[in-house]
Coordinates of N, CA and C and ligand atoms in Angstrom, one line a residue:
L29 N 132.8 -143.9 3.8 CA 132.9 -145.0 4.8 C 133.4 -146.3 4.2
D30 N 134.4 -146.9 4.8 CA 134.9 -148.2 4.3 C 134.8 -149.2 5.4
L31 N 134.2 -150.3 5.1 CA 134.1 -151.4 6.0 C 134.9 -152.6 5.5
F32 N 135.7 -153.2 6.4 CA 136.5 -154.4 6.2 C 135.9 -155.5 7.0
L33 N 136.2 -156.7 6.5 CA 135.8 -157.9 7.3 C 137.0 -158.4 8.1
D34 N 136.9 -158.6 9.4 CA 138.0 -159.0 10.2 C 137.9 -160.5 10.4
S35 N 138.3 -161.3 9.4 CA 138.2 -162.8 9.5 C 139.0 -163.4 8.4
A36 N 139.4 -164.7 8.7 CA 140.1 -165.4 7.7 C 139.3 -166.7 7.3
D37 N 138.0 -166.7 7.7 CA 137.1 -167.8 7.5 C 136.4 -167.6 6.2
L38 N 136.8 -168.4 5.2 CA 136.2 -168.2 3.8 C 134.6 -168.3 3.9
A39 N 134.2 -169.3 4.7 CA 132.7 -169.5 4.7 C 132.0 -168.3 5.2
E40 N 132.6 -167.5 6.1 CA 132.0 -166.3 6.6 C 132.2 -165.1 5.6
V41 N 133.4 -165.1 5.0 CA 133.8 -163.9 4.3 C 133.3 -163.8 2.8
E42 N 133.4 -165.0 2.1 CA 133.0 -165.0 0.7 C 131.6 -164.5 0.4
P43 N 130.6 -164.9 1.1 CA 129.3 -164.4 0.8 C 129.1 -162.9 1.1
L44 N 129.8 -162.5 2.1 CA 129.7 -161.0 2.4 C 130.4 -160.2 1.4
L45 N 131.6 -160.7 1.0 CA 132.4 -159.9 0.0 C 131.5 -159.9 -1.3
A46 N 130.8 -160.9 -1.6 CA 130.0 -161.0 -2.9 C 128.9 -159.9 -2.9
T47 N 128.6 -159.3 -1.8 CA 127.5 -158.3 -1.7 C 128.1 -156.9 -2.3
G48 N 129.4 -156.8 -2.3 CA 130.0 -155.6 -2.8 C 130.0 -154.5 -1.7
L49 N 129.6 -154.8 -0.5 CA 129.5 -153.8 0.6 C 130.8 -153.6 1.3
F50 N 131.8 -154.4 1.1 CA 133.0 -154.4 1.9 C 134.2 -154.1 1.1
A51 N 135.1 -153.2 1.6 CA 136.3 -152.8 0.9 C 137.3 -153.9 0.9
G52 N 137.3 -154.8 1.8 CA 138.3 -155.9 1.9 C 138.3 -156.6 3.2
V53 N 139.4 -157.3 3.5 CA 139.5 -158.2 4.6 C 140.8 -157.9 5.4
T54 N 140.7 -157.9 6.7 CA 141.9 -157.8 7.5 C 142.1 -159.2 8.2
T55 N 143.3 -159.7 8.2 CA 143.6 -160.9 8.9 C 144.8 -160.6 9.9
N56 N 145.0 -161.6 10.8 CA 146.2 -161.5 11.7 C 146.5 -162.9 12.1
P57 N 147.6 -163.2 12.7 CA 148.0 -164.6 13.0 C 146.9 -165.4 13.8
T58 N 146.2 -164.6 14.7 CA 145.2 -165.3 15.5 C 144.0 -165.7 14.7
L59 N 143.6 -164.7 13.8 CA 142.4 -165.0 12.9 C 142.7 -166.2 11.9
L60 N 144.0 -166.2 11.5 CA 144.3 -167.3 10.5 C 144.3 -168.6 11.3
A61 N 144.9 -168.6 12.5 CA 144.9 -169.9 13.3 C 143.5 -170.3 13.6
R62 N 142.6 -169.3 14.0 CA 141.2 -169.7 14.3 C 140.5 -170.3 13.1
A63 N 140.8 -169.8 11.9 CA 140.2 -170.3 10.7 C 140.9 -171.6 10.2
G64 N 141.9 -172.0 10.9 CA 142.6 -173.2 10.4 C 143.4 -173.0 9.1
V65 N 143.8 -171.7 8.9 CA 144.6 -171.4 7.7 C 146.1 -171.4 8.0
G66 N 146.7 -172.5 7.6 CA 148.2 -172.6 7.8 C 148.9 -171.8 6.7
S67 N 150.2 -171.5 6.9 CA 150.9 -170.7 6.0 C 150.9 -171.3 4.6
D68 N 150.8 -172.6 4.5 CA 150.8 -173.3 3.2 C 149.5 -172.9 2.4
R69 N 148.4 -172.7 3.1 CA 147.1 -172.4 2.5 C 146.9 -170.9 2.2
L70 N 147.8 -170.1 2.8 CA 147.5 -168.6 2.8 C 147.3 -168.1 1.4
P71 N 148.2 -168.4 0.4 CA 148.0 -167.8 -0.9 C 146.7 -168.2 -1.6
A72 N 146.3 -169.4 -1.4 CA 145.0 -169.8 -2.0 C 143.8 -169.1 -1.3
V73 N 143.9 -168.9 0.0 CA 142.8 -168.2 0.7 C 142.7 -166.8 0.3
V74 N 143.9 -166.2 0.2 CA 143.9 -164.8 -0.3 C 143.3 -164.7 -1.7
E75 N 143.6 -165.6 -2.6 CA 143.1 -165.6 -3.9 C 141.6 -165.7 -4.0
R76 N 141.1 -166.6 -3.1 CA 139.6 -166.8 -3.0 C 139.0 -165.5 -2.6
M77 N 139.6 -164.8 -1.6 CA 139.0 -163.6 -1.1 C 139.0 -162.5 -2.3
R78 N 140.1 -162.5 -3.0 CA 140.2 -161.5 -4.1 C 139.1 -161.8 -5.2
A79 N 139.0 -163.1 -5.5 CA 138.0 -163.6 -6.5 C 136.5 -163.2 -6.0
A80 N 136.4 -163.2 -4.6 CA 135.0 -162.9 -4.1 C 134.8 -161.4 -4.1
G81 N 135.8 -160.6 -4.4 CA 135.6 -159.2 -4.5 C 136.4 -158.3 -3.5
A82 N 137.3 -158.9 -2.7 CA 138.1 -158.1 -1.8 C 139.0 -157.2 -2.6
R83 N 138.9 -155.9 -2.4 CA 139.8 -154.9 -3.1 C 141.1 -154.7 -2.4
T84 N 141.0 -154.7 -1.1 CA 142.2 -154.6 -0.2 C 142.3 -155.7 0.8
L85 N 143.4 -156.4 0.9 CA 143.6 -157.5 1.8 C 144.8 -157.2 2.7
F86 N 144.7 -157.5 4.0 CA 145.8 -157.3 4.9 C 146.3 -158.7 5.5
V87 N 147.6 -158.9 5.4 CA 148.2 -160.0 6.1 C 149.3 -159.5 7.0
Q88 N 149.4 -160.0 8.2 CA 150.3 -159.4 9.2 C 151.7 -160.1 9.2
T89 N 152.7 -159.3 9.2 CA 154.1 -159.8 9.2 C 154.5 -160.1 10.6
W90 N 155.6 -160.8 10.8 CA 156.0 -161.1 12.2 C 157.6 -161.1 12.2
G91 N 158.1 -161.1 13.5 CA 159.5 -161.0 13.7 C 159.9 -160.0 14.8
A92 N 161.1 -160.3 15.4 CA 161.5 -159.5 16.5 C 162.3 -158.2 16.0
T93 N 162.8 -158.3 14.9 CA 163.7 -157.2 14.4 C 163.1 -156.6 13.1
T94 N 163.5 -155.4 12.8 CA 163.0 -154.7 11.6 C 163.3 -155.6 10.4
E95 N 164.5 -156.1 10.4 CA 164.9 -157.0 9.2 C 164.0 -158.2 9.1
D96 N 163.7 -158.8 10.3 CA 162.8 -160.0 10.2 C 161.4 -159.6 9.7
L97 N 160.9 -158.5 10.2 CA 159.6 -158.0 9.8 C 159.6 -157.8 8.3
L98 N 160.6 -157.2 7.8 CA 160.7 -156.8 6.4 C 160.9 -158.1 5.5
R99 N 161.7 -159.0 6.0 CA 161.9 -160.3 5.3 C 160.6 -161.1 5.2
N100 N 159.9 -161.1 6.3 CA 158.6 -161.9 6.3 C 157.6 -161.2 5.5
A101 N 157.6 -159.9 5.5 CA 156.6 -159.1 4.6 C 156.9 -159.4 3.2
R102 N 158.2 -159.4 2.8 CA 158.5 -159.7 1.4 C 158.1 -161.1 1.0
E103 N 158.2 -162.1 2.0 CA 157.8 -163.4 1.7 C 156.3 -163.5 1.5
I104 N 155.6 -162.8 2.4 CA 154.1 -162.7 2.2 C 153.7 -162.2 0.9
R105 N 154.3 -161.1 0.4 CA 153.9 -160.5 -0.8 C 154.4 -161.3 -2.0
D106 N 155.5 -162.0 -1.9 CA 156.0 -162.9 -3.0 C 155.0 -164.0 -3.1
R107 N 154.4 -164.5 -2.0 CA 153.5 -165.6 -2.1 C 152.0 -165.3 -2.4
C108 N 151.6 -164.1 -1.9 CA 150.2 -163.7 -1.9 C 149.9 -162.6 -2.9
G109 N 150.9 -162.0 -3.5 CA 150.7 -160.9 -4.4 C 150.5 -159.6 -3.6
D110 N 149.9 -158.6 -4.2 CA 149.8 -157.3 -3.7 C 148.8 -157.1 -2.5
V111 N 149.3 -157.7 -1.4 CA 148.4 -157.5 -0.2 C 149.0 -156.4 0.7
G112 N 148.2 -155.8 1.5 CA 148.7 -154.8 2.5 C 149.3 -155.6 3.6
I113 N 150.3 -154.9 4.3 CA 151.0 -155.5 5.4 C 150.6 -154.9 6.7
K114 N 150.2 -155.7 7.7 CA 150.0 -155.3 9.0 C 151.3 -155.4 9.8
I115 N 151.6 -154.4 10.6 CA 152.8 -154.4 11.4 C 152.5 -153.9 12.8
P116 N 152.9 -154.6 13.9 CA 152.6 -154.1 15.2 C 153.4 -152.8 15.5
V117 N 152.8 -151.9 16.3 CA 153.3 -150.6 16.6 C 154.4 -150.7 17.7
T118 N 155.5 -151.3 17.3 CA 156.7 -151.5 18.1 C 157.8 -150.7 17.5
P119 N 159.0 -150.5 18.2 CA 160.1 -149.7 17.5 C 160.5 -150.4 16.2
A120 N 160.6 -151.7 16.3 CA 161.0 -152.4 15.0 C 159.9 -152.3 14.0
G121 N 158.7 -152.4 14.5 CA 157.6 -152.4 13.5 C 157.4 -151.0 12.9
I122 N 157.7 -150.0 13.6 CA 157.6 -148.6 13.0 C 158.7 -148.4 12.0
A123 N 159.9 -148.9 12.3 CA 161.0 -148.7 11.3 C 160.7 -149.5 10.0
A124 N 160.1 -150.7 10.2 CA 159.7 -151.6 9.1 C 158.6 -150.9 8.3
T125 N 157.7 -150.2 9.0 CA 156.6 -149.5 8.3 C 157.1 -148.4 7.4
R126 N 158.1 -147.7 7.9 CA 158.7 -146.6 7.1 C 159.3 -147.2 5.9
A127 N 160.0 -148.3 6.0 CA 160.7 -148.9 4.8 C 159.6 -149.4 3.8
L128 N 158.6 -150.0 4.3 CA 157.5 -150.5 3.4 C 156.8 -149.4 2.7
A129 N 156.5 -148.3 3.5 CA 155.8 -147.2 2.9 C 156.6 -146.5 1.9
D130 N 157.9 -146.4 2.1 CA 158.8 -145.8 1.1 C 158.9 -146.7 -0.1
G131 N 158.6 -147.9 0.0 CA 158.6 -148.9 -1.1 C 157.2 -149.0 -1.8
G132 N 156.3 -148.1 -1.3 CA 154.9 -148.1 -2.0 C 154.0 -149.2 -1.5
V133 N 154.3 -149.9 -0.4 CA 153.4 -150.9 0.1 C 152.3 -150.3 1.0
V134 N 151.1 -150.8 0.9 CA 150.0 -150.3 1.8 C 150.3 -150.9 3.1
T135 N 150.3 -150.1 4.2 CA 150.7 -150.6 5.5 C 149.6 -150.3 6.5
L136 N 149.5 -151.1 7.5 CA 148.5 -151.0 8.6 C 149.2 -151.2 9.9
V137 N 149.4 -150.2 10.6 CA 150.1 -150.3 11.9 C 149.1 -150.8 12.9
T138 N 149.3 -151.9 13.6 CA 148.3 -152.6 14.4 C 148.7 -152.7 15.8
A139 N 147.8 -153.3 16.6 CA 148.0 -153.5 18.1 C 148.2 -152.1 18.8
V140 N 147.3 -151.2 18.3 CA 147.4 -149.8 18.9 C 146.5 -149.7 20.1
Y141 N 147.0 -149.3 21.3 CA 146.2 -149.3 22.5 C 146.1 -148.0 23.2
N142 N 146.8 -146.9 22.6 CA 146.6 -145.6 23.2 C 146.8 -144.6 22.1
H143 N 146.3 -143.3 22.3 CA 146.3 -142.3 21.2 C 147.7 -141.8 20.8
V144 N 148.6 -141.9 21.8 CA 150.0 -141.4 21.5 C 150.6 -142.2 20.4
Q145 N 150.3 -143.5 20.3 CA 150.9 -144.4 19.4 C 150.6 -144.0 17.9
V146 N 149.6 -143.2 17.7 CA 149.3 -142.8 16.3 C 150.4 -141.9 15.8
L147 N 151.1 -141.2 16.7 CA 152.2 -140.3 16.2 C 153.3 -141.0 15.5
P148 N 153.9 -142.1 16.1 CA 155.0 -142.8 15.3 C 154.4 -143.5 14.0
A149 N 153.2 -143.9 14.1 CA 152.6 -144.5 12.9 C 152.5 -143.4 11.7
V150 N 152.1 -142.2 12.1 CA 152.1 -141.1 11.1 C 153.5 -140.8 10.6
A151 N 154.4 -140.8 11.5 CA 155.8 -140.5 11.1 C 156.4 -141.5 10.2
A152 N 155.9 -142.8 10.3 CA 156.3 -143.9 9.5 C 155.6 -143.9 8.1
G153 N 154.7 -143.0 7.9 CA 153.9 -143.0 6.7 C 152.9 -144.1 6.5
A154 N 152.4 -144.6 7.7 CA 151.4 -145.7 7.6 C 150.2 -145.3 6.8
T155 N 149.7 -146.2 6.0 CA 148.4 -145.9 5.3 C 147.3 -145.9 6.3
F156 N 147.3 -146.9 7.2 CA 146.2 -147.1 8.2 C 146.8 -147.4 9.5
V157 N 146.0 -147.1 10.6 CA 146.4 -147.4 11.9 C 145.2 -148.1 12.5
A158 N 145.4 -149.3 13.2 CA 144.3 -150.1 13.7 C 144.3 -150.1 15.3
P159 N 143.5 -149.2 15.9 CA 143.4 -149.2 17.3 C 142.4 -150.3 17.7
Y160 N 142.7 -151.0 18.8 CA 141.9 -152.1 19.3 C 140.9 -151.6 20.4
V161 N 139.8 -151.1 19.9 CA 138.9 -150.4 20.8 C 138.4 -151.4 21.9
G162 N 138.0 -152.6 21.5 CA 137.4 -153.5 22.5 C 138.5 -153.9 23.6
R163 N 139.7 -154.1 23.1 CA 140.7 -154.6 24.0 C 141.1 -153.4 25.0
M164 N 141.1 -152.2 24.5 CA 141.4 -151.1 25.4 C 140.4 -151.0 26.5
T165 N 139.1 -151.1 26.1 CA 138.0 -151.1 27.1 C 138.1 -152.3 28.0
D166 N 138.5 -153.5 27.5 CA 138.6 -154.7 28.3 C 139.7 -154.4 29.4
N167 N 140.6 -153.5 29.1 CA 141.7 -153.3 30.0 C 141.5 -152.0 30.8
G168 N 140.2 -151.5 30.9 CA 139.9 -150.4 31.8 C 140.2 -149.1 31.1
R169 N 140.4 -149.0 29.8 CA 140.7 -147.7 29.2 C 139.4 -147.3 28.5
D170 N 139.3 -146.0 28.1 CA 138.2 -145.5 27.4 C 138.5 -145.6 25.9
G171 N 138.2 -146.8 25.4 CA 138.6 -147.2 24.0 C 138.0 -146.2 23.0
V172 N 136.8 -145.9 23.1 CA 136.1 -145.0 22.1 C 136.8 -143.6 22.2
G173 N 137.0 -143.2 23.5 CA 137.6 -141.8 23.7 C 139.0 -141.8 23.1
E174 N 139.8 -142.9 23.3 CA 141.2 -142.9 22.8 C 141.2 -142.8 21.3
V175 N 140.2 -143.5 20.6 CA 140.2 -143.4 19.1 C 139.7 -142.1 18.6
L176 N 138.8 -141.5 19.3 CA 138.3 -140.1 18.9 C 139.5 -139.1 19.1
T177 N 140.3 -139.3 20.1 CA 141.5 -138.4 20.2 C 142.5 -138.7 19.1
M178 N 142.6 -140.0 18.7 CA 143.5 -140.3 17.6 C 143.0 -139.5 16.3
Q179 N 141.7 -139.6 16.1 CA 141.1 -138.9 14.9 C 141.4 -137.4 14.9
R180 N 141.3 -136.8 16.1 CA 141.6 -135.4 16.3 C 143.0 -135.1 16.0
I181 N 143.9 -136.0 16.4 CA 145.3 -135.8 16.1 C 145.6 -135.8 14.6
L182 N 145.0 -136.8 14.0 CA 145.2 -137.0 12.5 C 144.7 -135.8 11.8
D183 N 143.5 -135.3 12.2 CA 143.0 -134.1 11.5 C 143.8 -132.9 11.8
A184 N 144.3 -132.8 13.0 CA 145.1 -131.6 13.4 C 146.4 -131.5 12.7
V185 N 147.1 -132.6 12.5 CA 148.4 -132.6 11.8 C 148.2 -132.7 10.3
G186 N 146.9 -132.9 9.9 CA 146.7 -132.9 8.4 C 147.3 -134.2 7.8
S187 N 147.3 -135.3 8.5 CA 147.9 -136.5 8.0 C 146.9 -137.3 7.1
S188 N 147.4 -137.9 6.1 CA 146.6 -138.8 5.2 C 146.4 -140.2 5.8
T189 N 147.2 -140.5 6.9 CA 147.0 -141.8 7.6 C 145.6 -141.9 8.1
R190 N 144.9 -143.0 7.8 CA 143.5 -143.2 8.3 C 143.4 -144.2 9.4
L191 N 142.5 -144.0 10.3 CA 142.2 -145.1 11.3 C 141.4 -146.2 10.6
L192 N 141.8 -147.4 10.9 CA 141.0 -148.6 10.5 C 140.7 -149.3 11.8
V193 N 139.6 -148.9 12.4 CA 139.3 -149.3 13.8 C 139.0 -150.8 13.9
A194 N 139.6 -151.5 14.9 CA 139.5 -152.9 15.0 C 139.0 -153.3 16.4
S195 N 138.8 -154.6 16.7 CA 138.5 -155.1 18.0 C 137.2 -154.4 18.5
L196 N 136.2 -154.3 17.6 CA 134.9 -153.7 17.9 C 134.0 -154.7 18.6
R197 N 133.3 -154.2 19.6 CA 132.4 -155.1 20.3 C 131.0 -154.8 20.1
S198 N 130.6 -153.6 19.6 CA 129.2 -153.3 19.4 C 129.0 -152.3 18.3
P199 N 127.8 -152.5 17.6 CA 127.4 -151.5 16.6 C 127.4 -150.1 17.2
A200 N 127.0 -149.9 18.5 CA 126.9 -148.6 19.1 C 128.3 -147.9 19.1
D201 N 129.3 -148.7 19.3 CA 130.7 -148.1 19.3 C 131.0 -147.7 17.9
V202 N 130.7 -148.4 16.9 CA 130.9 -148.0 15.5 C 130.2 -146.7 15.2
A203 N 129.0 -146.6 15.6 CA 128.2 -145.4 15.4 C 128.8 -144.2 16.1
R204 N 129.2 -144.4 17.4 CA 129.7 -143.3 18.1 C 131.0 -142.8 17.5
L205 N 131.8 -143.7 17.0 CA 133.1 -143.3 16.4 C 132.8 -142.6 15.0
A206 N 131.8 -143.2 14.3 CA 131.5 -142.5 13.0 C 131.0 -141.1 13.2
A207 N 130.2 -140.9 14.3 CA 129.7 -139.6 14.6 C 130.8 -138.6 14.9
G208 N 132.0 -139.2 15.4 CA 133.1 -138.4 15.7 C 134.1 -138.3 14.5
G209 N 133.7 -138.7 13.3 CA 134.5 -138.5 12.1 C 135.4 -139.7 11.7
V210 N 135.3 -140.8 12.4 CA 136.0 -142.0 12.0 C 135.3 -142.7 10.9
D211 N 136.0 -143.0 9.8 CA 135.2 -143.5 8.6 C 135.7 -144.9 8.1
C212 N 136.4 -145.6 8.9 CA 137.0 -146.9 8.4 C 137.0 -147.9 9.5
F213 N 136.4 -149.1 9.4 CA 136.3 -150.0 10.4 C 136.5 -151.4 9.9
T214 N 137.0 -152.3 10.7 CA 137.0 -153.7 10.4 C 136.2 -154.5 11.4
I215 N 135.3 -155.2 10.9 CA 134.3 -155.9 11.8 C 134.2 -157.4 11.6
A216 N 134.0 -158.1 12.7 CA 133.7 -159.5 12.5 C 132.5 -159.7 11.7
P217 N 132.4 -160.7 10.9 CA 131.2 -160.9 10.1 C 129.9 -160.9 10.9
A218 N 130.0 -161.5 12.1 CA 128.8 -161.5 13.0 C 128.3 -160.1 13.3
M219 N 129.2 -159.1 13.4 CA 128.9 -157.8 13.7 C 128.0 -157.2 12.6
W220 N 128.2 -157.6 11.4 CA 127.4 -157.1 10.3 C 125.9 -157.4 10.5
E221 N 125.6 -158.6 10.9 CA 124.3 -159.0 11.2 C 123.7 -158.1 12.4
Q222 N 124.6 -157.9 13.4 CA 124.1 -157.1 14.5 C 123.8 -155.7 14.1
L223 N 124.6 -155.1 13.2 CA 124.4 -153.8 12.7 C 123.0 -153.6 12.1
L224 N 122.5 -154.7 11.5 CA 121.2 -154.6 10.8 C 120.1 -155.2 11.6
D225 N 120.4 -155.6 12.8 CA 119.3 -156.2 13.6 C 118.5 -155.2 14.4
E226 N 117.3 -154.9 13.8 CA 116.3 -154.0 14.5 C 114.9 -154.6 14.5
P227 N 114.5 -155.1 15.6 CA 113.2 -155.8 15.7 C 112.0 -155.0 15.1
L228 N 112.0 -153.7 15.3 CA 110.9 -152.9 14.8 C 110.9 -152.9 13.3
T229 N 112.1 -152.9 12.7 CA 112.1 -153.0 11.2 C 111.6 -154.3 10.7
T230 N 112.0 -155.4 11.4 CA 111.6 -156.7 11.1 C 110.1 -156.8 11.1
E231 N 109.5 -156.2 12.1 CA 108.0 -156.3 12.3 C 107.4 -155.5 11.2
A232 N 107.9 -154.3 10.9 CA 107.3 -153.4 9.9 C 107.3 -154.2 8.5
V233 N 108.4 -154.8 8.2 CA 108.5 -155.6 6.9 C 107.6 -156.7 6.9
R234 N 107.4 -157.4 8.1 CA 106.4 -158.5 8.1 C 105.0 -158.0 7.7
V235 N 104.6 -156.8 8.3 CA 103.3 -156.2 8.0 C 103.2 -155.9 6.5
F236 N 104.3 -155.3 5.9 CA 104.3 -155.0 4.5 C 104.1 -156.3 3.6
E237 N 104.8 -157.3 4.0 CA 104.7 -158.6 3.2 C 103.3 -159.1 3.3
D238 N 102.7 -159.1 4.5 CA 101.3 -159.5 4.7 C 100.4 -158.7 3.8
D239 N 100.6 -157.4 3.8 CA 99.7 -156.6 3.0 C 99.9 -156.8 1.5
V240 N 101.1 -157.1 1.1 CA 101.3 -157.4 -0.3 C 100.5 -158.7 -0.7
A241 N 100.7 -159.6 0.2 CA 100.0 -160.9 -0.1 C 98.5 -160.8 -0.1
R242 N 98.0 -159.9 0.7 CA 96.5 -159.7 0.7 C 96.0 -158.9 -0.5
T243 N 96.8 -158.1 -1.0 CA 96.3 -157.2 -2.1 C 96.8 -157.6 -3.5
R244 N 97.6 -158.7 -3.5 CA 98.2 -159.1 -4.8 C 97.2 -159.9 -5.6
A245 N 96.5 -159.2 -6.5 CA 95.5 -159.9 -7.4 C 96.3 -160.7 -8.4
P246 N 95.7 -161.8 -8.9 CA 96.4 -162.5 -10.0 C 96.4 -161.7 -11.3
H247 N 97.5 -161.5 -11.9 CA 97.6 -160.8 -13.2 C 98.2 -161.7 -14.2
A248 N 97.8 -161.4 -15.5 CA 98.4 -162.2 -16.6 C 99.9 -162.0 -16.5
G249 N 100.6 -163.1 -16.6 CA 102.1 -163.0 -16.6 C 102.7 -163.1 -15.2
H250 N 101.8 -163.0 -14.2 CA 102.3 -163.2 -12.8 C 102.0 -164.6 -12.4
R251 N 103.1 -165.2 -11.8 CA 102.7 -166.6 -11.2 C 102.4 -166.5 -9.8
Ligands
E4P20 C1 142.6 -156.8 14.3 O1 142.6 -157.5 13.3 C2 142.6 -157.3 15.6 O2 143.5 -158.3 15.8 C3 141.2 -157.8 16.0 O3 140.3 -156.9 15.5 C4 141.2 -158.0 17.5 O4 139.8 -158.2 17.8 P1 139.6 -158.9 19.2 O5 139.9 -157.9 20.3 O6 138.1 -159.3 19.2 O7 140.5 -160.1 19.3

C-alpha cells in the first residue's frame, strides 16, 4: 500500500512526511495556487518536501501541444530535480507521456474520469494513472465502480501501470477500493485524520490511560 499526500501546503505536509508513513506528495496547479506557491518558489518547496522525507514528488506540466507539455516538463525537472511529471489524459498529454516514459521519467497520467482512459495511459507507458473518484461521483458517475474496472483492466492486460487514486472524498471509498485490489492513493492531509477517527477507539484509550494512572505506583527512577 502506498499513500501520497495531495497538497502543496508545507505546514500540512512536512509534519506528516516526517512520520515516514507517506510515499510522497502529489501537486497540481490548483493545489499550488491554493497553497500560494508561485513558480518562483516551487524548487524550494519541492526541496523542503524532499528534506521532510518525500521519496516521490509529482509536479504537473502544462501546455496545449505535446511540445509545450514536454518543454514545460523539462523546465520543471531542470528547476526541481528528479520529480515525477503529471500529465492530463489528452491526446497531446498521452504523446508527451510516451516520450517522457521512454526517457525514463516517472509519469502520472491525470484528470482521468472514465475507465476507458486507462488504456491510452497504459499504451503510453505511464507509471501511474490518477482517476478522480470524487469528481466522477460529483458528476453523476460511479467513481468507485469506474476505478475498480480500471484495476481489472490493468490486471487483465498484465500492465505494470499503477492506479494512484485521487479526488477522494471519504475513508470508506479508500477502503472499498483497497478491498478491490487498489493499493495506491493520494489523500488530502485532512483525510489522514479522518482515516484514524474512531470514537470507540478514543474512548477505549481514555479508559486505558485512566487505569494506568490509577495503578501506576511510584517506583525508583520513575518521575
Ligand atoms: C489530483 O491531484 C487531483 O487534482 C485532486 O486530487 C483533485 O481533488 P479534488 O476533486 O478534491 O479537487
